[in-house]
mmCIF file of C-alpha atoms and ligand atoms in Angstrom:
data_model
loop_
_atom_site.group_PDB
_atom_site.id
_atom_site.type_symbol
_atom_site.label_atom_id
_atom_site.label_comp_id
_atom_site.label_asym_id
_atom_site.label_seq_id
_atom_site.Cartn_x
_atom_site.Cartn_y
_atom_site.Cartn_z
ATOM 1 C CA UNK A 1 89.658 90.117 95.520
ATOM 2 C CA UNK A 2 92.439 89.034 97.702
ATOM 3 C CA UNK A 3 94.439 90.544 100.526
ATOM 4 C CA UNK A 4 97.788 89.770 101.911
ATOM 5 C CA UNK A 5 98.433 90.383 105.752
ATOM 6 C CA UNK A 6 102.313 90.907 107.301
ATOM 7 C CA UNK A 7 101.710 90.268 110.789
ATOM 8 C CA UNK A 8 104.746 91.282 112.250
ATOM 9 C CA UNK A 9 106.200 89.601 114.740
ATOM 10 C CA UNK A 10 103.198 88.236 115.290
ATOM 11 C CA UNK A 11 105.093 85.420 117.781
ATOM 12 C CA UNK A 12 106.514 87.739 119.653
ATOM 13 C CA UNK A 13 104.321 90.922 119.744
ATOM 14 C CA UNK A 14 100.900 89.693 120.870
ATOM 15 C CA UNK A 15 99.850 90.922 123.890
ATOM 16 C CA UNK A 16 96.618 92.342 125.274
ATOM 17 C CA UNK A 17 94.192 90.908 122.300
ATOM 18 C CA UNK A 18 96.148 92.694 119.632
ATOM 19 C CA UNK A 19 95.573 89.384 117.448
ATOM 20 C CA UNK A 20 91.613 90.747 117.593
ATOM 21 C CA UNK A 21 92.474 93.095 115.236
ATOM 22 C CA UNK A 22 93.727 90.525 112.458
ATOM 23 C CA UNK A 23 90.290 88.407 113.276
ATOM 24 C CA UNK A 24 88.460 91.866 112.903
ATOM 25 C CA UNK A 25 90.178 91.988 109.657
ATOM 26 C CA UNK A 26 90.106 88.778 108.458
ATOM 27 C CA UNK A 27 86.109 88.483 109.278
ATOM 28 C CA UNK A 28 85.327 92.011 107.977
ATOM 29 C CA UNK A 29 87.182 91.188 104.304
ATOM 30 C CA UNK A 30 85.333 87.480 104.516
ATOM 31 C CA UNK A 31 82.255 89.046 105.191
ATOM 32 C CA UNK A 32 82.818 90.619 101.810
ATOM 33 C CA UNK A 33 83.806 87.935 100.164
ATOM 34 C CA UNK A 34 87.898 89.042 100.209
ATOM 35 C CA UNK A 35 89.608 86.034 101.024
ATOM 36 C CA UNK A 36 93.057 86.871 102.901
ATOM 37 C CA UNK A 37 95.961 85.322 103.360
ATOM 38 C CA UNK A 38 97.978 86.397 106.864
ATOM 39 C CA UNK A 39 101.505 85.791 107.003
ATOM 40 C CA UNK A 40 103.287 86.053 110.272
ATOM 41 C CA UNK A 41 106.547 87.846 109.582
ATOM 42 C CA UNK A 42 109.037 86.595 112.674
ATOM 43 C CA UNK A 43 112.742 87.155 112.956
ATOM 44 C CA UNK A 44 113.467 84.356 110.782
ATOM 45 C CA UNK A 45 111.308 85.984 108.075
ATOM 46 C CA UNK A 46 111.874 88.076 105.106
ATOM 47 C CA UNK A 47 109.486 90.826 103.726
ATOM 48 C CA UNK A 48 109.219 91.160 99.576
ATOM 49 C CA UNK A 49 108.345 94.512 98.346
ATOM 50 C CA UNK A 50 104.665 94.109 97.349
ATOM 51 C CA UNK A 51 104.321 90.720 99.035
ATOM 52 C CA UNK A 52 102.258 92.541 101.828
ATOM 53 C CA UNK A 53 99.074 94.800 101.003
ATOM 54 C CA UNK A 54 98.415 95.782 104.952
ATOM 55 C CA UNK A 55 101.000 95.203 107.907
ATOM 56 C CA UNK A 56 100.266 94.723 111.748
ATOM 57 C CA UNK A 57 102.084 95.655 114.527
ATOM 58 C CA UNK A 58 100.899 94.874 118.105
ATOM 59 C CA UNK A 59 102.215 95.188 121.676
ATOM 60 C CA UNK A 60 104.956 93.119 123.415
ATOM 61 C CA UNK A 61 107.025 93.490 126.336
ATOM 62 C CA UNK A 62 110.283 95.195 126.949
ATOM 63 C CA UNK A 63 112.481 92.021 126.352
ATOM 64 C CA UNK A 64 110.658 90.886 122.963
ATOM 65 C CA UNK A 65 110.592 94.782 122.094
ATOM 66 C CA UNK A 66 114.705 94.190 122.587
ATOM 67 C CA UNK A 67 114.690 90.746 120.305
ATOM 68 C CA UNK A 68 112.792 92.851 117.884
ATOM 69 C CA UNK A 69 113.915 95.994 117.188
ATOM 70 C CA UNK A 70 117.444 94.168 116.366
ATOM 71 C CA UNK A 71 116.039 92.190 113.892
ATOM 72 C CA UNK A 72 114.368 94.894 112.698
ATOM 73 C CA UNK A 73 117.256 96.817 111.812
ATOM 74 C CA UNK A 74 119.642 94.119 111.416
ATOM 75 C CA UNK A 75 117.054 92.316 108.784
ATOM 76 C CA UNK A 76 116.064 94.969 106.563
ATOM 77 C CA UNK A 77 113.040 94.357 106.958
ATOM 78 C CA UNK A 78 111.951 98.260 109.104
ATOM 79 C CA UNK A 79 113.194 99.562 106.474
ATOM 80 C CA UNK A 80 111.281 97.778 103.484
ATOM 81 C CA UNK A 81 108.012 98.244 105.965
ATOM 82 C CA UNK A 82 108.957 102.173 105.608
ATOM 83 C CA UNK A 83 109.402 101.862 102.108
ATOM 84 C CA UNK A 84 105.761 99.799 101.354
ATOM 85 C CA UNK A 85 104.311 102.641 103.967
ATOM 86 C CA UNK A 86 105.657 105.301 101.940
ATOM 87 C CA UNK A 87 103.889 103.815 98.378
ATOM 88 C CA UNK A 88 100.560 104.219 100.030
ATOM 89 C CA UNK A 89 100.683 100.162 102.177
ATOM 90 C CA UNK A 90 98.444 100.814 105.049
ATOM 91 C CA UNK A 91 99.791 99.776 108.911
ATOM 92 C CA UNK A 92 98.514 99.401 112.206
ATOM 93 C CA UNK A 93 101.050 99.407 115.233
ATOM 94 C CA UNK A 94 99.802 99.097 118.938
ATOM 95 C CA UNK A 95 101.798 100.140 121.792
ATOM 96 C CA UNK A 96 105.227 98.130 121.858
ATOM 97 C CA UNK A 97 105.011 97.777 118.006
ATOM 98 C CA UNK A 98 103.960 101.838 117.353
ATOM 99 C CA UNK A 99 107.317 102.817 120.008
ATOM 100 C CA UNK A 100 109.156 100.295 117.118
ATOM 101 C CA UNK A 101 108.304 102.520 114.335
ATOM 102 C CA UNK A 102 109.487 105.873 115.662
ATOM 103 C CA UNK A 103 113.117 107.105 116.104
ATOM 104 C CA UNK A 104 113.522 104.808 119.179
ATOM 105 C CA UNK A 105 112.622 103.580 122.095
ATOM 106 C CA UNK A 106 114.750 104.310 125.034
ATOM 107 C CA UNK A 107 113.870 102.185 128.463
ATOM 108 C CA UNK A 108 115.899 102.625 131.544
ATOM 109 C CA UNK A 109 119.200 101.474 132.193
ATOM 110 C CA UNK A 110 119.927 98.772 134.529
ATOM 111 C CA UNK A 111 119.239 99.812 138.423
ATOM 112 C CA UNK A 112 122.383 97.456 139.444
ATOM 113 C CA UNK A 113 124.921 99.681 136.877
ATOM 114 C CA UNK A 114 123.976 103.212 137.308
ATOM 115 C CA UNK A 115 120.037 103.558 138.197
ATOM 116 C CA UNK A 116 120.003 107.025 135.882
ATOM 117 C CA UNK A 117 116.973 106.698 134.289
ATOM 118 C CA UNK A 118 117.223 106.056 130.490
ATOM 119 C CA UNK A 119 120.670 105.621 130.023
ATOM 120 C CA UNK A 120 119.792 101.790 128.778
ATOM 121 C CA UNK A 121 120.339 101.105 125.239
ATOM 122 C CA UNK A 122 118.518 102.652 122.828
ATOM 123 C CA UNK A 123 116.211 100.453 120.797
ATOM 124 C CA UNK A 124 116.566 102.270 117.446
ATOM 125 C CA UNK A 125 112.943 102.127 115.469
ATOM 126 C CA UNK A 126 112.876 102.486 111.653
ATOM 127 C CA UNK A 127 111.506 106.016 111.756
ATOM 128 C CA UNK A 128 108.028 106.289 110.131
ATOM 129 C CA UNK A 129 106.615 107.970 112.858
ATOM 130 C CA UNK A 130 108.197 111.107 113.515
ATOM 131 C CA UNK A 131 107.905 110.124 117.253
ATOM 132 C CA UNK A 132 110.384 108.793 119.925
ATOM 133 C CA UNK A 133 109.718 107.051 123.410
ATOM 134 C CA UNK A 134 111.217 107.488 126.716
ATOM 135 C CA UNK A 135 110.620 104.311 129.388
ATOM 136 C CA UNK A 136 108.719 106.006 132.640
ATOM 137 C CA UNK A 137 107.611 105.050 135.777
ATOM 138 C CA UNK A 138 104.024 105.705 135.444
ATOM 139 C CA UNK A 139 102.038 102.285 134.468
ATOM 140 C CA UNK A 140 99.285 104.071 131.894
ATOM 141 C CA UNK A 141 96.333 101.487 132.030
ATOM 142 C CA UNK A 142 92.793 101.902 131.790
ATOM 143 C CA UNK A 143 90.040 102.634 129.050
ATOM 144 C CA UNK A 144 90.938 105.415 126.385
ATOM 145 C CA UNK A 145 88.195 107.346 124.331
ATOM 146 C CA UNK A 146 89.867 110.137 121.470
ATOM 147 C CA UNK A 147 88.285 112.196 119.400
ATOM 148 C CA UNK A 148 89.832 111.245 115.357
ATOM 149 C CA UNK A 149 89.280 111.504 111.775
ATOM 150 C CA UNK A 150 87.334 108.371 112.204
ATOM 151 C CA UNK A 151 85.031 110.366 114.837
ATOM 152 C CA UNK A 152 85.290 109.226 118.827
ATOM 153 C CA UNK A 153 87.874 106.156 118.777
ATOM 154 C CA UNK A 154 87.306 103.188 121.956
ATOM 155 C CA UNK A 155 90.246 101.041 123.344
ATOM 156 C CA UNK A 156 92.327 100.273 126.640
ATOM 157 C CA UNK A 157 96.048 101.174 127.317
ATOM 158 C CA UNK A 158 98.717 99.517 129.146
ATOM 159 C CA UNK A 159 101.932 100.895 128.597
ATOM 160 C CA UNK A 160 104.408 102.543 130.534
ATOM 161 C CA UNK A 161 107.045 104.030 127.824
ATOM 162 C CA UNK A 162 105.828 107.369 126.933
ATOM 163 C CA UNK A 163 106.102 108.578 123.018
ATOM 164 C CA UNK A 164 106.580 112.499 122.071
ATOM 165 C CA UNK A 165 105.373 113.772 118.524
ATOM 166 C CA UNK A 166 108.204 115.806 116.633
ATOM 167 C CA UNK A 167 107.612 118.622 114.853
ATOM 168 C CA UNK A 168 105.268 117.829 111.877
ATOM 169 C CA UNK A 169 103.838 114.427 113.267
ATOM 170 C CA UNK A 170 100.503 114.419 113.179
ATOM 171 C CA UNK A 171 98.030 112.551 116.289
ATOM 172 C CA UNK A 172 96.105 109.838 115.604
ATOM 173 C CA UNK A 173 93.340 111.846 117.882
ATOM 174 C CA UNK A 174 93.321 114.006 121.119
ATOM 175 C CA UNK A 175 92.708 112.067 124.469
ATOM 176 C CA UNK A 176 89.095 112.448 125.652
ATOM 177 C CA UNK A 177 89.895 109.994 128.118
ATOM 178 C CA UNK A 178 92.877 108.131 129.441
ATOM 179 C CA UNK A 179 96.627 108.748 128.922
ATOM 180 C CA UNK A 180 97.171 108.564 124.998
ATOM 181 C CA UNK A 181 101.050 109.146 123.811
ATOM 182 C CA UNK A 182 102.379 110.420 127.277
ATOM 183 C CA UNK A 183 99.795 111.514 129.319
ATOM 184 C CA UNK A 184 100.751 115.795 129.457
ATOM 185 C CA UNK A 185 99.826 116.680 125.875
ATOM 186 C CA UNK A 186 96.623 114.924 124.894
ATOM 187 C CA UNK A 187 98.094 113.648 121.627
ATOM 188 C CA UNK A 188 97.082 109.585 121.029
ATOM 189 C CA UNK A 189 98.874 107.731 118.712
ATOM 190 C CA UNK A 190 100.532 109.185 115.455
ATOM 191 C CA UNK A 191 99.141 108.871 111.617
ATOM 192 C CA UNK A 192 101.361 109.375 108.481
ATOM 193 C CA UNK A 193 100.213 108.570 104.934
ATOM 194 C CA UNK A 194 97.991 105.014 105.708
ATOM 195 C CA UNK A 195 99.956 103.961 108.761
ATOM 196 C CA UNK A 196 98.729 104.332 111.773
ATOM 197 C CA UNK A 197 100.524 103.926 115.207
ATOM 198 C CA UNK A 198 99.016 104.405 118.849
ATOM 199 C CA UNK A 199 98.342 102.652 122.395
ATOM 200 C CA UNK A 200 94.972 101.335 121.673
ATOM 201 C CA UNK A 201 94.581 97.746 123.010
ATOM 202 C CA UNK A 202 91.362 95.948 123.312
ATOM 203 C CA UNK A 203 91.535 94.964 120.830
ATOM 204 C CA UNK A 204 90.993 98.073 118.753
ATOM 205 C CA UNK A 205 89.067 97.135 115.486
ATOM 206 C CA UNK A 206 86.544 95.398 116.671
ATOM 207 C CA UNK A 207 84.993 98.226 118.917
ATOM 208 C CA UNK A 208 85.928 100.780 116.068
ATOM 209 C CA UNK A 209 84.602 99.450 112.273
ATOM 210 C CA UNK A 210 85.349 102.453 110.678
ATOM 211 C CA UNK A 211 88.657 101.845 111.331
ATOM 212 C CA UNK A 212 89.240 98.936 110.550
ATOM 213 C CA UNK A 213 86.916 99.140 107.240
ATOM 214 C CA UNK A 214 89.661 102.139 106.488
ATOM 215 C CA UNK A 215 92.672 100.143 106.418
ATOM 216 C CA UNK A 216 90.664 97.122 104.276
ATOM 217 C CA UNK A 217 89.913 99.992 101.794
ATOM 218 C CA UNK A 218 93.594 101.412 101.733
ATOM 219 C CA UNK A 219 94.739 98.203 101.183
ATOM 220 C CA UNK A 220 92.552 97.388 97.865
ATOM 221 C CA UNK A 221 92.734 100.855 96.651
ATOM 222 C CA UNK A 222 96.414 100.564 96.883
ATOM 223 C CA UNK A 223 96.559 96.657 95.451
ATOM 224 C CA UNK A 224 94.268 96.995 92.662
ATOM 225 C CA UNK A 225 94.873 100.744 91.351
ATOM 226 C CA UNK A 226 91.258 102.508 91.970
ATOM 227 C CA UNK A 227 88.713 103.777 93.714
ATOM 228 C CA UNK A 228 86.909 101.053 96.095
ATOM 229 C CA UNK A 229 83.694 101.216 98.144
ATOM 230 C CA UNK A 230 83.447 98.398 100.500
ATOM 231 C CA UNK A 231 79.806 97.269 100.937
ATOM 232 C CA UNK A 232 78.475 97.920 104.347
ATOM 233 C CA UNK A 233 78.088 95.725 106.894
ATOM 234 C CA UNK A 234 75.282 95.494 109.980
ATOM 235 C CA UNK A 235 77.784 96.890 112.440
ATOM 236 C CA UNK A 236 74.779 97.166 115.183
ATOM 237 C CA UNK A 237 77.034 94.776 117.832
ATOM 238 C CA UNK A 238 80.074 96.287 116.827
ATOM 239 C CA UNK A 239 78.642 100.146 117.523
ATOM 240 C CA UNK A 240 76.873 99.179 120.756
ATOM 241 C CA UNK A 241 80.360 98.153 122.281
ATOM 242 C CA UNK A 242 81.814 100.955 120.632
ATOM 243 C CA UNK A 243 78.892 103.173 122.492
ATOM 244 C CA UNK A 244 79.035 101.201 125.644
ATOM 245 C CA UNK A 245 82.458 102.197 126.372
ATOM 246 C CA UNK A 246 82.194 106.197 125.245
ATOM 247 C CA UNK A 247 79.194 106.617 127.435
ATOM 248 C CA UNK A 248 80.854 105.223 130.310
ATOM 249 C CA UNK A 249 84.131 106.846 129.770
ATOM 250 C CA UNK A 250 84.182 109.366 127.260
HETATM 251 N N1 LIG B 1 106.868 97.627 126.812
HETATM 252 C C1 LIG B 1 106.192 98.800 126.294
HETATM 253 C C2 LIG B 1 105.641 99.709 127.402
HETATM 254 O O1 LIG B 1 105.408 99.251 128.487
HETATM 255 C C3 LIG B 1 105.026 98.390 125.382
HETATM 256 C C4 LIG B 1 103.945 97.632 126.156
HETATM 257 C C5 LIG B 1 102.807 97.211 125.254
HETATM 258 O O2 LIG B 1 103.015 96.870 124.085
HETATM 259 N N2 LIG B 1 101.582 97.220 125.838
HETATM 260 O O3 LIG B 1 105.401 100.883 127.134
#
């Protein structure tokens, strides 16, 4: 079997490890003997329907978040991402790439012109999160344990935007530890149909192999039309980083 990767943006939205999680992948499928194929989807890019069978999203700054949410919209290619994620395509987006794939993004506006908080531009997202994110002042870093479908879920934060769940939008987890979506209501992250978006650094799959064997089996189920069972792996390291970090923190 064989497994297609869009990792977008992956020039520009990097940051914090995030690449980890396509090595966790790509090891994790090898291991298994699924070879896969990861194709960096940039600005200069297009994205086929079907070309893709799992997309990644990870963090960036403000100023590549700018460069990308315009060629996001201006491209096509947010909404052809929505459209795969809506036929069952699983996604992962961390931080900067998860506040792409809400309603929008809105960071402050320029101290010199007016100094009122958010009255910046708005960098529209392509909507498949029912979410939207306002820039704050608060730097949220540190370790961040939640409690998921997956059971307890491990990572690190560093973000300072803060993202609100609408109505309907359903967590990734509640925080256990650390900030999650915003810090007041204990929400982390947002999951709809096999995408998943939240502020999980570390990067996240390795520490979490449920996870990450999840989106592998989304991705098959989806490509090949039935039922798959992945065979299981000695996740011994994997679990005593994963415990490491809930019994100190969570
Ligand atoms: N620039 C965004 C923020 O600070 C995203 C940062 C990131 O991807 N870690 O919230």
């Amino acid at each position: 079997m064989h497994l297609t990767i869009g990792y977008l943006y992956g020039d520009l939205m990097n940051i914090y490890g995030d690449t980890g999680n396509i090595i966790a992948l790509q090891k994790r499928a090898g291991w298994r003997g699924i070879a896969i194929e990861i194709k960096i989807k940039n600005q200069k890019s297009k994205i086929k329907k079907g070309e893709c069978d799992l997309f990644f999203f990870g963090g960036g700054q403000d100023q590549a978040q700018e460069l990308v949410a315009k060629d996001l919209g201006e491209s096509g290619k947010g909404k052809v991402v929505k459209q795969e994620v809506e036929r069952g395509v699983p996604l992962l987006a961390i931080c900067g790439g998860y506040q792409l794939l809400g309603d929008y993004y809105q960071p402050f506006g320029l101290p010199s012109k007016d100094g009122k908080p958010h009255s910046g531009p708005k960098l529209h997202g392509n909507g498949l999160f029912p979410a939207y994110t306002l820039a704050s002042h608060d730097r949220m870093i540190g370790n961040i344990v939640i409690e998921s479908m997956f059971g307890k879920l491990v990572g690190f934060e560093n973000h300072s935007g803060k993202t609100y769940l609408k109505k309907d939008a359903v967590p990734l987890g509640m925080v256990k530890k650390g900030w999650g979506n915003n810090g007041k209501d204990r929400t982390e992250g947002c999951i709809y149909k096999n995408a998943i978006g939240c502020y999980m650094h570390g990067s996240l799959l390795p520490k979490n192999p449920k996870l990450a064997d999840w989106l592998l089996q989304k991705a098959l189920e989806v490509k090949y039309g039935k039922e798959i069972k992945l065979t299981p792996l000695d996740d011994s390291l994997e679990l005593k980083a994963h415990e490491m970090v809930v019994k100190k923190f969570g």
